[in-house]
Coordinates of C-alpha atoms and ligand atoms in Angstrom, one line a residue:
X1 CA 11.9 -41.0 -30.8
X2 CA 11.3 -44.3 -28.8
X3 CA 8.4 -44.8 -26.0
X4 CA 10.6 -43.1 -23.7
X5 CA 9.6 -39.5 -23.2
X6 CA 10.2 -36.1 -21.4
X7 CA 8.1 -36.9 -18.1
X8 CA 9.8 -40.1 -17.4
X9 CA 13.1 -38.1 -17.0
X10 CA 13.9 -36.2 -14.0
X11 CA 17.3 -33.9 -14.0
X12 CA 18.8 -32.9 -10.7
X13 CA 21.9 -31.4 -9.7
X14 CA 24.6 -34.1 -9.3
X15 CA 25.7 -34.9 -5.9
X16 CA 28.4 -36.9 -4.5
X17 CA 26.1 -39.9 -3.9
X18 CA 25.5 -40.2 -7.5
X19 CA 29.5 -41.2 -8.2
X20 CA 29.0 -44.9 -8.4
X21 CA 26.0 -44.8 -10.7
X22 CA 28.0 -42.5 -13.1
X23 CA 30.9 -44.6 -13.0
X24 CA 28.5 -47.3 -14.1
X25 CA 26.9 -45.3 -16.9
X26 CA 30.6 -44.3 -18.0
X27 CA 31.9 -47.7 -18.5
X28 CA 33.9 -48.0 -21.8
X29 CA 33.6 -44.4 -23.2
X30 CA 36.6 -42.9 -24.8
X31 CA 38.3 -46.2 -25.2
X32 CA 38.9 -46.1 -21.5
X33 CA 40.4 -42.7 -21.5
X34 CA 37.6 -41.1 -19.6
X35 CA 39.0 -38.1 -17.2
X36 CA 35.4 -37.8 -15.4
X37 CA 35.9 -40.6 -12.7
X38 CA 39.2 -39.0 -11.5
X39 CA 37.8 -35.6 -11.8
X40 CA 34.1 -35.7 -10.4
X41 CA 34.7 -35.0 -6.6
X42 CA 37.0 -32.0 -7.6
X43 CA 34.6 -30.6 -10.2
X44 CA 31.8 -30.8 -7.6
X45 CA 33.6 -28.3 -5.5
X46 CA 34.2 -26.2 -8.1
X47 CA 32.2 -22.8 -7.9
X48 CA 32.6 -22.5 -11.6
X49 CA 31.0 -25.8 -12.5
X50 CA 27.6 -26.8 -12.5
X51 CA 26.9 -30.5 -13.0
X52 CA 23.2 -32.4 -13.7
X53 CA 22.1 -35.9 -14.0
X54 CA 19.2 -37.4 -15.7
X55 CA 17.5 -40.0 -13.6
X56 CA 14.8 -42.4 -14.9
X57 CA 12.9 -44.7 -12.2
X58 CA 15.3 -43.4 -9.7
X59 CA 18.7 -44.3 -11.5
X60 CA 21.2 -42.2 -13.0
X61 CA 21.0 -42.6 -16.7
X62 CA 22.7 -39.3 -18.1
X63 CA 25.1 -36.7 -16.9
X64 CA 26.1 -33.4 -18.3
X65 CA 28.0 -30.3 -17.1
X66 CA 29.2 -26.9 -17.9
X67 CA 32.3 -24.9 -16.6
X68 CA 32.2 -21.1 -16.6
X69 CA 35.4 -19.8 -18.1
X70 CA 36.8 -16.5 -19.7
X71 CA 35.9 -14.4 -16.7
X72 CA 32.3 -15.6 -16.6
X73 CA 31.2 -15.1 -20.2
X74 CA 32.2 -18.4 -21.8
X75 CA 30.5 -21.5 -20.8
X76 CA 32.3 -24.7 -22.0
X77 CA 30.0 -28.1 -22.0
X78 CA 31.7 -31.2 -20.8
X79 CA 31.4 -34.5 -19.8
X80 CA 27.9 -35.5 -21.7
X81 CA 27.3 -38.9 -21.3
X82 CA 24.0 -41.3 -21.7
X83 CA 24.4 -44.9 -20.4
X84 CA 24.4 -47.6 -23.0
X85 CA 21.2 -49.1 -22.8
X86 CA 19.4 -45.6 -22.9
X87 CA 21.1 -44.4 -26.0
X88 CA 19.3 -43.4 -29.1
X89 CA 16.2 -42.5 -27.1
X90 CA 16.5 -38.6 -26.8
X91 CA 18.2 -38.4 -23.4
X92 CA 21.2 -36.6 -24.4
X93 CA 18.8 -34.0 -26.0
X94 CA 16.6 -33.7 -22.8
X95 CA 19.5 -33.1 -20.4
X96 CA 21.4 -30.8 -22.5
X97 CA 18.4 -28.8 -22.9
X98 CA 17.9 -28.7 -19.3
X99 CA 21.7 -27.6 -19.0
X100 CA 21.5 -24.7 -21.5
X101 CA 18.1 -23.8 -19.8
X102 CA 20.0 -23.3 -16.6
X103 CA 22.6 -21.6 -18.1
X104 CA 20.6 -19.0 -19.7
X105 CA 18.7 -18.5 -16.6
X106 CA 21.4 -18.4 -13.9
X107 CA 24.2 -17.1 -15.7
X108 CA 22.9 -14.1 -17.9
X109 CA 26.3 -12.6 -18.6
X110 CA 27.5 -15.9 -20.7
X111 CA 27.7 -14.8 -24.1
X112 CA 29.0 -17.9 -25.7
X113 CA 29.0 -21.8 -25.3
X114 CA 32.1 -23.7 -26.4
X115 CA 32.4 -27.4 -26.7
X116 CA 35.2 -29.9 -28.0
X117 CA 34.1 -32.9 -29.9
X118 CA 36.2 -35.7 -32.0
X119 CA 36.1 -35.6 -35.8
X120 CA 33.0 -35.2 -37.6
X121 CA 30.7 -34.2 -34.7
X122 CA 27.0 -35.3 -35.5
X123 CA 25.1 -32.8 -38.0
X124 CA 22.6 -32.0 -35.1
X125 CA 25.5 -30.2 -33.5
X126 CA 26.8 -28.6 -36.5
X127 CA 23.3 -27.0 -37.1
X128 CA 23.7 -25.1 -34.1
X129 CA 27.4 -24.7 -33.6
X130 CA 29.9 -23.0 -35.5
X131 CA 33.6 -25.3 -35.8
X132 CA 36.4 -22.6 -34.8
X133 CA 39.4 -24.8 -35.0
X134 CA 40.5 -28.3 -35.4
X135 CA 43.9 -30.2 -34.3
X136 CA 45.4 -33.6 -35.0
X137 CA 45.4 -36.0 -32.3
X138 CA 48.1 -38.5 -32.0
X139 CA 47.9 -41.1 -29.1
X140 CA 50.8 -43.6 -28.3
X141 CA 51.4 -46.2 -25.6
X142 CA 54.5 -46.3 -23.8
X143 CA 54.6 -49.4 -21.7
X144 CA 56.3 -49.4 -18.1
X145 CA 59.2 -52.0 -19.6
X146 CA 60.0 -50.0 -22.4
X147 CA 59.6 -46.3 -21.3
X148 CA 63.4 -45.6 -20.6
X149 CA 64.3 -47.1 -24.0
X150 CA 61.7 -45.3 -25.9
X151 CA 62.6 -42.0 -24.3
X152 CA 66.3 -42.6 -25.6
X153 CA 65.1 -43.4 -29.2
X154 CA 63.0 -39.9 -29.1
X155 CA 66.4 -38.3 -27.9
X156 CA 68.2 -39.8 -30.4
X157 CA 65.6 -39.0 -33.1
X158 CA 65.8 -35.4 -32.4
X159 CA 69.2 -34.8 -31.4
X160 CA 70.1 -33.4 -34.8
X161 CA 67.6 -31.1 -34.7
X162 CA 68.3 -29.6 -31.2
X163 CA 70.6 -26.8 -32.1
X164 CA 68.3 -24.3 -34.1
X165 CA 67.0 -22.8 -31.5
X166 CA 67.7 -21.6 -28.0
X167 CA 66.3 -24.7 -25.8
X168 CA 62.6 -24.4 -24.6
X169 CA 61.9 -23.3 -20.9
X170 CA 59.4 -24.4 -18.4
X171 CA 57.7 -21.1 -17.0
X172 CA 56.6 -20.4 -13.9
X173 CA 53.1 -18.8 -13.5
X174 CA 54.5 -15.1 -13.0
X175 CA 56.2 -15.8 -16.4
X176 CA 52.9 -17.1 -17.8
X177 CA 51.1 -14.2 -16.8
X178 CA 53.4 -11.9 -18.7
X179 CA 54.1 -14.4 -21.7
X180 CA 52.2 -12.4 -24.6
X181 CA 53.2 -9.0 -23.4
X182 CA 56.7 -10.0 -24.7
X183 CA 58.1 -11.1 -28.0
X184 CA 55.4 -14.1 -28.0
X185 CA 52.4 -13.1 -30.0
X186 CA 49.3 -14.8 -29.3
X187 CA 48.0 -14.2 -32.9
X188 CA 51.1 -16.0 -34.0
X189 CA 50.7 -19.5 -32.1
X190 CA 47.1 -19.7 -31.3
X191 CA 44.5 -19.8 -34.0
X192 CA 41.4 -18.0 -32.8
X193 CA 43.7 -16.6 -30.1
X194 CA 42.6 -19.4 -27.9
X195 CA 44.2 -22.2 -25.8
X196 CA 42.9 -25.7 -25.9
X197 CA 44.1 -27.0 -22.9
X198 CA 43.4 -31.1 -22.7
X199 CA 40.0 -30.4 -24.6
X200 CA 39.2 -27.1 -22.7
X201 CA 38.9 -24.4 -25.1
X202 CA 39.7 -20.9 -23.2
X203 CA 41.2 -17.4 -24.2
X204 CA 44.3 -16.4 -22.1
X205 CA 42.6 -14.0 -19.5
X206 CA 44.1 -13.8 -16.1
X207 CA 41.1 -15.8 -14.7
X208 CA 42.1 -18.9 -16.8
X209 CA 45.7 -18.7 -16.4
X210 CA 44.9 -19.0 -12.6
X211 CA 42.8 -21.9 -13.3
X212 CA 45.5 -23.6 -15.1
X213 CA 48.0 -22.9 -12.2
X214 CA 45.6 -24.6 -10.0
X215 CA 45.5 -27.7 -12.1
X216 CA 49.2 -27.6 -12.3
X217 CA 49.5 -27.4 -16.0
X218 CA 53.1 -26.9 -17.4
X219 CA 54.0 -24.4 -19.8
X220 CA 57.0 -24.8 -22.1
X221 CA 58.2 -21.9 -24.3
X222 CA 60.3 -21.6 -27.0
X223 CA 60.9 -17.8 -27.5
X224 CA 60.8 -16.1 -30.9
X225 CA 64.3 -15.2 -32.5
X226 CA 64.8 -12.6 -35.2
X227 CA 65.5 -14.9 -38.1
X228 CA 66.1 -18.5 -39.0
X229 CA 67.6 -20.0 -42.4
X230 CA 65.4 -22.5 -43.8
X231 CA 67.5 -25.3 -45.1
X232 CA 67.0 -27.2 -48.4
X233 CA 65.8 -30.4 -46.2
X234 CA 63.2 -28.0 -44.8
X235 CA 65.0 -27.8 -41.3
X236 CA 66.0 -24.4 -40.0
X237 CA 69.2 -23.1 -38.8
X238 CA 69.4 -19.9 -36.5
X239 CA 71.3 -17.1 -38.3
X240 CA 72.7 -13.9 -36.3
X241 CA 72.6 -10.3 -37.7
X242 CA 70.2 -11.2 -40.5
X243 CA 67.2 -9.1 -41.0
X244 CA 63.9 -10.6 -42.0
X245 CA 62.8 -7.9 -44.5
X246 CA 64.8 -7.9 -47.6
X247 CA 66.1 -11.4 -47.6
X248 CA 65.2 -14.2 -49.8
X249 CA 62.3 -16.5 -49.4
X250 CA 64.6 -18.9 -47.5
X251 CA 64.8 -16.6 -44.4
X252 CA 61.8 -16.9 -42.1
X253 CA 61.3 -15.5 -38.7
X254 CA 60.7 -18.0 -35.9
X255 CA 57.6 -16.9 -34.0
X256 CA 58.1 -19.3 -31.1
X257 CA 56.3 -22.3 -30.1
X258 CA 54.5 -23.2 -26.7
X259 CA 53.3 -26.3 -25.5
X260 CA 51.1 -27.3 -22.3
X261 CA 51.4 -30.4 -20.4
X262 CA 48.4 -31.6 -18.3
X263 CA 49.5 -33.5 -15.3
X264 CA 49.1 -37.4 -15.9
X265 CA 46.1 -38.8 -14.0
X266 CA 45.1 -42.7 -13.7
X267 CA 42.9 -44.2 -16.4
X268 CA 40.0 -45.8 -14.8
X269 CA 41.1 -49.2 -16.1
X270 CA 43.3 -49.4 -12.9
X271 CA 46.0 -51.0 -14.4
X272 CA 48.7 -48.9 -14.1
X273 CA 47.8 -46.6 -17.6
X274 CA 48.3 -43.1 -16.9
X275 CA 46.6 -40.1 -19.4
X276 CA 49.2 -37.7 -20.5
X277 CA 47.8 -34.8 -22.4
X278 CA 50.3 -32.4 -24.5
X279 CA 48.9 -29.3 -26.4
X280 CA 51.3 -28.2 -28.8
X281 CA 50.8 -24.5 -30.3
X282 CA 53.0 -23.5 -33.2
X283 CA 54.1 -25.0 -36.7
X284 CA 57.5 -25.7 -36.3
X285 CA 58.1 -29.3 -36.3
X286 CA 62.0 -29.5 -34.9
X287 CA 60.3 -27.4 -31.9
X288 CA 57.1 -29.5 -31.6
X289 CA 59.4 -32.7 -31.6
X290 CA 61.7 -31.1 -28.8
X291 CA 58.4 -30.0 -26.9
X292 CA 56.9 -33.5 -26.9
X293 CA 60.2 -34.8 -25.5
X294 CA 60.6 -32.5 -22.7
X295 CA 56.8 -32.6 -21.6
X296 CA 57.0 -36.5 -21.6
X297 CA 60.4 -36.2 -19.5
X298 CA 58.9 -34.0 -17.1
X299 CA 55.6 -36.4 -16.9
X300 CA 57.7 -39.3 -16.3
X301 CA 59.2 -38.0 -12.8
X302 CA 55.7 -38.0 -11.2
X303 CA 55.0 -41.6 -12.8
X304 CA 54.4 -44.4 -10.0
X305 CA 56.7 -47.3 -10.8
X306 CA 55.6 -49.8 -12.6
X307 CA 53.1 -47.2 -14.5
X308 CA 52.4 -46.6 -18.0
X309 CA 51.6 -43.8 -20.2
X310 CA 49.1 -43.0 -22.8
X311 CA 50.3 -40.0 -24.4
X312 CA 48.1 -37.8 -26.5
X313 CA 49.5 -35.0 -28.5
X314 CA 47.4 -32.4 -30.1
X315 CA 49.1 -30.3 -32.5
X316 CA 48.4 -28.4 -36.0
X317 CA 47.3 -30.9 -38.8
X318 CA 50.8 -30.1 -40.8
X319 CA 52.5 -31.5 -37.8
X320 CA 50.6 -34.7 -37.9
X321 CA 53.1 -36.6 -40.3
X322 CA 56.4 -35.3 -38.7
X323 CA 55.3 -36.1 -35.3
X324 CA 53.8 -39.5 -36.2
X325 CA 57.4 -40.0 -37.8
X326 CA 59.1 -39.1 -34.3
X327 CA 56.8 -42.0 -32.7
X328 CA 57.1 -44.4 -35.4
X329 CA 57.2 -47.7 -33.8
X330 CA 55.7 -46.8 -30.6
X331 CA 52.4 -48.8 -30.2
X332 CA 49.4 -46.5 -31.0
X333 CA 46.4 -46.2 -28.9
X334 CA 43.4 -46.6 -30.7
X335 CA 41.4 -43.4 -30.2
X336 CA 40.3 -40.1 -32.3
X337 CA 42.4 -38.7 -34.9
X338 CA 41.2 -34.9 -34.3
X339 CA 39.6 -32.5 -32.0
X340 CA 37.1 -29.8 -33.1
X341 CA 36.2 -26.8 -31.1
X342 CA 32.7 -25.5 -31.7
X343 CA 31.2 -22.3 -30.8
X344 CA 27.8 -21.1 -30.3
X345 CA 27.1 -17.3 -29.9
X346 CA 24.3 -16.8 -27.8
X347 CA 24.4 -13.0 -27.0
X348 CA 25.9 -9.9 -28.7
X349 CA 28.6 -8.8 -26.6
X350 CA 27.6 -5.1 -27.2
X351 CA 24.0 -6.0 -25.9
X352 CA 25.5 -7.3 -22.2
Ligands
COA1 C1 26.6 -38.9 -27.5 C2 25.7 -39.2 -26.7 C3 25.5 -38.5 -25.5 C4 24.5 -39.3 -27.3 O1 23.4 -39.6 -26.4 P1 21.9 -40.2 -26.9 O2 20.8 -40.1 -26.0 O3 21.9 -41.5 -27.6 O4 21.4 -39.0 -27.8 P2 20.1 -38.4 -28.3 O5 19.1 -39.4 -28.6 O6 19.4 -37.8 -27.2 O7 20.4 -37.6 -29.4 C5 19.9 -36.7 -29.9 C6 20.6 -35.2 -29.1 O8 21.8 -35.5 -28.6 C7 22.5 -34.8 -29.3 N1 24.0 -35.1 -29.3 C8 24.2 -36.4 -30.0 N2 25.5 -36.7 -29.9 C9 26.1 -35.7 -29.3 C10 27.3 -35.1 -29.0 N3 28.4 -35.9 -29.3 N4 27.5 -33.9 -28.3 C11 26.5 -33.2 -28.0 N5 25.1 -33.6 -28.4 C12 25.0 -34.8 -28.9 C13 21.9 -34.4 -30.8 O9 22.4 -33.2 -31.1 C14 20.7 -34.5 -30.2 O10 20.0 -33.0 -29.8 P3 18.7 -32.5 -30.1 O11 17.9 -33.5 -29.6 O12 18.5 -31.4 -29.3 O13 18.5 -32.4 -31.6 C15 25.8 -41.0 -26.4 O14 25.8 -41.7 -27.4 C16 27.2 -41.2 -25.2 O15 26.8 -41.1 -24.0 N6 28.4 -41.3 -25.8 C17 29.4 -41.7 -25.2 C18 30.2 -40.5 -24.6 C19 30.2 -39.1 -25.7 O16 30.7 -39.7 -26.7 N7 29.8 -38.0 -25.0 C20 29.6 -36.9 -26.0 C21 30.9 -36.1 -26.1 S1 31.3 -35.5 -24.9

């Protein structure tokens, strides 16, 4: 460790007055895709969230926060950052220790901590946290000038695959609340039975669904159907009156598909780029493609004129090549290739 030691760092609750300094230490992180500048003030008002700054000689040098989810039994760590000139000196370790100490002392109901990281988290994290699931990340740039044309290209690329299932439908939140008590099964679509909504790993309990309603997350659903016929080229067609049991290997039940579209927000660069996160759940490629298109088209309705989109798609690894093919020719946005959800169980549920 360097000359900088713990006593030189003071950890305090973050306040509105820290905003400018937090912006300053955040410059350039996540290749400009940082969400904190836009969310900071709303986060401060959120009773489920605690936010901290580390100060050295009175200046903000680091930020960290946690959000209580899953009805208060899980804390998700979010937003950790250390100013460029202070990195590599143990500051992240100091502020994280304070965050976790606060969590333990003030929130004894919390039984687990989750966080989401880009590919290959540092060994120090893997020593403490268990990887739960990872997803492919595909990021593309859709420029304002090309947007209309690009949507038409997408339409034409998937048009041949559209007839296989009944069209996906956007759900209102009364439908979202009942979603997994019908034919759609959580265990079929959600590995580990949790959602990852724009990097936030959460279970599908009512409290979390209410949060997503508040954030105006769009749910798009393709309902399961009895049986589909897998054609030689790998695509599927729906067959009526076919029982899955007793049929050959070319018949498979279609288990449904789900996607979440997080409302776009302008990127800190201020040049009209808007970030759109689309989380996909399920493994059916034709469905994944239609969901991407429909989520994009829905998002575009709210795009200010002249705005462009950085579209970030999160999908099972098996869909990476197919989705990359769908977006072939669209300029890539250079970011991470993978998101990894990690968990640390801090308390046995039975002991609470
Ligand atoms: C990642 C980052 C916060 C590390 O800051 P740092 O002050 O250089 O890190 P330190 O010198 O304290 O590194 C050591 C400690 O930080 C932890 N750490 C390092 N990278 C981390 C990461 N990505 N997530 C969580 N903890 C991390 C290490 O586990 C270690 O903890 P320990 O002391 O308890 O063993 C800093 O490089 C940064 O701000 N990067 C840009 C934003 C970012 O990538 N944030 C993390 C994802 S949200």
